[in-house]
Coordinates of C-alpha atoms in Angstrom, one line a residue:
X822 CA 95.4 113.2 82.0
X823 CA 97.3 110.1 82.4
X824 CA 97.8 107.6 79.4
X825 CA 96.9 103.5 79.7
X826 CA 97.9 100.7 77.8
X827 CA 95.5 98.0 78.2
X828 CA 96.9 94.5 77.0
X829 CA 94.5 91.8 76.6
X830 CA 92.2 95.0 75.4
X831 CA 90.4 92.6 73.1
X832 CA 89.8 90.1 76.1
X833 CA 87.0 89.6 78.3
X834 CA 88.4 92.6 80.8
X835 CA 90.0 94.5 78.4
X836 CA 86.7 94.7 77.0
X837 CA 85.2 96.0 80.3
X838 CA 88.5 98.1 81.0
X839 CA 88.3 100.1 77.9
X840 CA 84.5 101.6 77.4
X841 CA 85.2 102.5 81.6
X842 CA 88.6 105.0 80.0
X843 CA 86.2 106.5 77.5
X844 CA 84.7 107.7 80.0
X845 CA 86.7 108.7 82.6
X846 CA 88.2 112.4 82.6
X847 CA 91.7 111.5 84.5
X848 CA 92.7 108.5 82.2
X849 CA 92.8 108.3 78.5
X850 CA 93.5 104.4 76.3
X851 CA 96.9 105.7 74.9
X852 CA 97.5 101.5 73.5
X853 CA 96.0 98.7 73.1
X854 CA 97.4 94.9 72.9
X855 CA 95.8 91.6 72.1
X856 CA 97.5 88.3 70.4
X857 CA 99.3 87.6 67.3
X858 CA 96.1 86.3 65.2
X859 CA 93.6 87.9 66.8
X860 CA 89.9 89.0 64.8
X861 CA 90.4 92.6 66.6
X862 CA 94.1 93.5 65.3
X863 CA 94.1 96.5 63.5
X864 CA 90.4 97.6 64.4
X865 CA 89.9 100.2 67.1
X866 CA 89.8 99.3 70.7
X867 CA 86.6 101.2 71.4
X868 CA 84.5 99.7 68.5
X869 CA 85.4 96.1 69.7
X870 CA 84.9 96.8 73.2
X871 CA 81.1 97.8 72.2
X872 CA 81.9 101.7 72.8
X873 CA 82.4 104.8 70.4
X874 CA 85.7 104.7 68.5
X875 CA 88.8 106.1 70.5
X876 CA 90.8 106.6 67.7
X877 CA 93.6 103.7 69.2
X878 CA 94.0 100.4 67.1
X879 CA 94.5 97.1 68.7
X880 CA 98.4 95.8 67.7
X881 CA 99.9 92.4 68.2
X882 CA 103.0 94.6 69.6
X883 CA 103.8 95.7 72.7
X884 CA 106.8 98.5 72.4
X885 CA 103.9 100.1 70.4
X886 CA 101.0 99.7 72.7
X887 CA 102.9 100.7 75.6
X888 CA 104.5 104.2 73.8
X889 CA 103.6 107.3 75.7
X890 CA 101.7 105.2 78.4
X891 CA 101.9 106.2 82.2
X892 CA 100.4 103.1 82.9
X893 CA 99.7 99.6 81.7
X894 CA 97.1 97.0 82.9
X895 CA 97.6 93.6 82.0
X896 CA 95.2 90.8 81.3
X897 CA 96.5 88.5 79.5
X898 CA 98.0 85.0 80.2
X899 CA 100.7 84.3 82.4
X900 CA 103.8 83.8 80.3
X901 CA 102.8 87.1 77.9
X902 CA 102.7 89.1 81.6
X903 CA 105.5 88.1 82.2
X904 CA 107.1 89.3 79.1
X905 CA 105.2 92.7 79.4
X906 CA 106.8 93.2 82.7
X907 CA 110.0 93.1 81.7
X908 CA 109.4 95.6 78.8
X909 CA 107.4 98.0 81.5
X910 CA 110.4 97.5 83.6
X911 CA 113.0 98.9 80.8
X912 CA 110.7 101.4 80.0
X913 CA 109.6 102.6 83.7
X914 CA 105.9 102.3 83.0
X915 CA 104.1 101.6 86.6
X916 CA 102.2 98.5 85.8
X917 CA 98.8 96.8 87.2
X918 CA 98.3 92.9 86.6
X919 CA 95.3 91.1 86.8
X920 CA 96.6 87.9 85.0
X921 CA 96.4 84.9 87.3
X922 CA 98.4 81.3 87.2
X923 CA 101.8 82.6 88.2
X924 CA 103.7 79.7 89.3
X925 CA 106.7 80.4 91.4
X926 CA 109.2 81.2 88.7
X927 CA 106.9 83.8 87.3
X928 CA 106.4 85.0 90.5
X929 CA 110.1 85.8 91.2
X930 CA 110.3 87.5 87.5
X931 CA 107.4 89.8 89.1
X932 CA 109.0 90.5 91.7
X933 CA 112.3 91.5 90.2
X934 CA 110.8 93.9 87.9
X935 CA 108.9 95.6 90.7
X936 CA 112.5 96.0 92.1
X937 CA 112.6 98.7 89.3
X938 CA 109.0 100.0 89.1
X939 CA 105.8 100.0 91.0
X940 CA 103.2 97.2 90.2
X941 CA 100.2 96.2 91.0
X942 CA 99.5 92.5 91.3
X943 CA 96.0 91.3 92.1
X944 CA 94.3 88.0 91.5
X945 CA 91.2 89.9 91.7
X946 CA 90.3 93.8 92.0
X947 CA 87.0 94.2 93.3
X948 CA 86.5 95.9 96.3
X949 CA 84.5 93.1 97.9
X950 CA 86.8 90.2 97.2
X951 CA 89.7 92.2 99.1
X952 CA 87.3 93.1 101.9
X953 CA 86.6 88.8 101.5
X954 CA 90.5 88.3 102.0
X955 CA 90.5 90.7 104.9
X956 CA 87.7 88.8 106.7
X957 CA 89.1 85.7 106.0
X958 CA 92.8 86.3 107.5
X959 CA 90.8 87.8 110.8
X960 CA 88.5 84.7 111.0
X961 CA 91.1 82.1 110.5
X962 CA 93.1 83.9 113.3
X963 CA 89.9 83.9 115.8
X964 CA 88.9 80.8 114.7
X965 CA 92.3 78.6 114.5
X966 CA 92.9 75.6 112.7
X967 CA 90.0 73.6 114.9
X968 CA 87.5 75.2 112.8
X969 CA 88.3 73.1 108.9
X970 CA 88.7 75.3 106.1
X971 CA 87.3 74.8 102.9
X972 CA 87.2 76.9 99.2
X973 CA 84.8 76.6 96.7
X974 CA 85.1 78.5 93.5
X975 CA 83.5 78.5 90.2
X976 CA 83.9 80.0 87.1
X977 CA 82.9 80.1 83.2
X978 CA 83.5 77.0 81.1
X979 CA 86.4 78.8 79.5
X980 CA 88.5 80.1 82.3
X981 CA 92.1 78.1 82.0
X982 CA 93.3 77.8 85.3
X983 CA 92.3 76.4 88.4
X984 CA 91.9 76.9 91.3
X985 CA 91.4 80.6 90.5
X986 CA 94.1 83.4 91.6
X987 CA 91.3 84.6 94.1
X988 CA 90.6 80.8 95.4
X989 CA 94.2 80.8 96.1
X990 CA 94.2 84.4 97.9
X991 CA 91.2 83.0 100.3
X992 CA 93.6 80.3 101.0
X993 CA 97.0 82.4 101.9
X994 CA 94.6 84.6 103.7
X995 CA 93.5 81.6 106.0
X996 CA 97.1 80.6 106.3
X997 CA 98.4 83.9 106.8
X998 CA 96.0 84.1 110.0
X999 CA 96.7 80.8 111.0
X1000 CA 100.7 81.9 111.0
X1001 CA 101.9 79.4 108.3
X1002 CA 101.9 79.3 104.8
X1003 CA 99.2 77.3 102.0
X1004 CA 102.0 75.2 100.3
X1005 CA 102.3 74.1 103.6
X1006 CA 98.4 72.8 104.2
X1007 CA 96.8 73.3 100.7
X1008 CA 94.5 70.0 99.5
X1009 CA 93.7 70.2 95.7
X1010 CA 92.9 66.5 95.1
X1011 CA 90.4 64.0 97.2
X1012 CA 89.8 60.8 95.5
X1013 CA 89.7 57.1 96.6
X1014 CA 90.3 56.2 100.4
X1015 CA 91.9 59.5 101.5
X1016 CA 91.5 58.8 105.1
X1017 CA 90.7 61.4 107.8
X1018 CA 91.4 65.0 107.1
X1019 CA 94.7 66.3 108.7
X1020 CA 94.0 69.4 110.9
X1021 CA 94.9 72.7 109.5
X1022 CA 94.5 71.8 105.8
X1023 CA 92.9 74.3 103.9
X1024 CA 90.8 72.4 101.1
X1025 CA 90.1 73.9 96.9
X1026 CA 87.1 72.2 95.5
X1027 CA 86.9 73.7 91.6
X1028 CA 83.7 74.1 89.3
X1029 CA 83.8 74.9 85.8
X1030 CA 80.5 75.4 83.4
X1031 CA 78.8 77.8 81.6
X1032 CA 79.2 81.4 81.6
X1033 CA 79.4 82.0 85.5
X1034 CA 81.4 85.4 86.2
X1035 CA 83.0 84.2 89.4
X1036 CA 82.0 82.4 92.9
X1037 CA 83.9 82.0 95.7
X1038 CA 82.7 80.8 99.2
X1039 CA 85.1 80.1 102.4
X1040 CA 83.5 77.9 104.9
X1041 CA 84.4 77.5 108.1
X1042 CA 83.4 74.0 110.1
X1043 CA 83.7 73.7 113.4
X1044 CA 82.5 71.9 116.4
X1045 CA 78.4 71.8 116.0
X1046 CA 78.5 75.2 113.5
X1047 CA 79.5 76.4 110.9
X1048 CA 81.1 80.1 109.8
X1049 CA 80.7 80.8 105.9
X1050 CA 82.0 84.4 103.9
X1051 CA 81.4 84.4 99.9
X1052 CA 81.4 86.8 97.1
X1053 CA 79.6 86.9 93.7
X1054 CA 80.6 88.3 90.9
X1055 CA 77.1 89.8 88.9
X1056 CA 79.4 91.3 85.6
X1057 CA 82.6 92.0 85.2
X1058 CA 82.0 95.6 85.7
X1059 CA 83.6 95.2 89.8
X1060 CA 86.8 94.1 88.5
X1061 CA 87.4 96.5 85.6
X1062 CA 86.5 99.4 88.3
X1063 CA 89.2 97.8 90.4
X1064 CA 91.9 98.0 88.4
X1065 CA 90.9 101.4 87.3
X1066 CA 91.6 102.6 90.9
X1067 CA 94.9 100.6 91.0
X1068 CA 96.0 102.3 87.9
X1069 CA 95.4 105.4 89.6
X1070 CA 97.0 104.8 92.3
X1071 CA 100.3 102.9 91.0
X1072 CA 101.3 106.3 89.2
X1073 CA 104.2 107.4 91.0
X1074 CA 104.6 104.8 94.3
X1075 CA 108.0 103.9 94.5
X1076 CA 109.1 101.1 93.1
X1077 CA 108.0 97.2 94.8
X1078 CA 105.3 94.3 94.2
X1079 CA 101.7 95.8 95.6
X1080 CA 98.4 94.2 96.2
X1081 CA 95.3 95.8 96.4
X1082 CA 95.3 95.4 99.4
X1083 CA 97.6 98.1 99.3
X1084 CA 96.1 100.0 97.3
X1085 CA 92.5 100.0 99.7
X1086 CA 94.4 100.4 102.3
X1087 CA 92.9 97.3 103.7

């Protein structure tokens, strides 16, 4: 039985993560983190999750919500990952992230506490938006940059960042088959007399409203046709599932910066 710590447990994830450990019979919630002034501090991570009580109260502190762990799954924001990685680091704990809006600095933290431990850094687990990313590199290869490529995403009212971490992955998927990079032909912004679109560019185009889980279509254009993949999220159910597995599989991989790609084997 291996021990989690889920940070961000009182989250909308964390909330999905922890009823799927009271159930499992290989992982137990061993800790449980959310924010300084959070409602759920101090009441157990089961109860607020909508499950039976699992005897583990959620704490504003992470040395004690990560004791005895084997594992830790983040969902938080970016700069509090960021922090948590470096305490998983000291401590050796494997750790799976499923935060999002890393800019490039908190990218390279990331990767130098993976030089020390094994983690797990997705911007979205489900098994169907990795399969989306695989699909996407091999049709931007057969396709080439003749063919225009365009990402639409939407989310919830509430989500903070945009374009999502799985917009962006869609992107350095296309780029990635393509054989260059998407800082290199990434369009965020169209407005006013932007003149004809340069070949190659791989375009974001960003909804926000309501209480959608999570959207994401890749289209293709091309001469007289068009080539479209998308995924939709039903419930958060898909991801929380997700990073299950990657918890399960991060325990004992050497040390280095994973995706779950990786971890499917995809």
């Amino acid at each position: 039985m291996h021990n989690v710590a889920v940070l961000g447990a009182s989250g909308r994830m964390g909330r999905n993560i922890v009823p799927l450990l009271a159930g499992a019979t290989d992982l137990r919630l061993s800790g449980a983190l959310a924010a300084d002034g959070d409602a759920s501090l101090g009441q157990d991570a089961g109860v607020i999750a909508g499950s039976a009580a699992l005897g583990v109260a959620i704490t504003n502190e992470a040395g004690p919500a990560l004791e005895g762990a084997t594992v830790a799954i983040d969902f938080t924001l970016p700069a509090p990952s960021l922090r948590h990685a470096r305490l998983c680091s000291a401590a050796g704990i494997p750790l799976v992230i499923g935060t999002t809006g890393h800019d490039a600095a908190g990218r390279a933290v990331l990767e130098h506490a993976a030089r020390s431990i094994p983690i797990v850094l997705a911007p979205n687990m489900s098994l169907g938006v990795n399969l989306l990313f695989r699909l996407a590199e091999l049709a931007a290869r057969a396709l080439g940059p003749g063919y225009d490529a365009e990402i639409v995403e939407a989310h919830h009212r509430l989500k903070v960042d945009a374009p999502s971490g799985t917009a962006l992955g869609l992107g350095r998927a296309v780029a990635k088959g393509r054989g260059t990079t998407l800082e290199q032909v990434a369009v965020h912004d169209r407005q006013g007399a932007t003149g004809p679109r340069p070949e190659g560019a791989i375009g974001f185009a960003v909804i926000r409203g309501g209480d959608i889980v999570g959207d994401h279509r890749l289209v293709f254009a091309g001469p007289g046709e068009r080539v479209e993949l998308a995924h939709h999220a039903e419930d958060r159910s898909a991801f929380a599932r997700g990073a299950l597995t990657a918890a399960r599989w991060v325990i004992g991989r050497p040390a280095g910066l994973y995706s779950m790609q990786d971890v499917l084997g995809l």
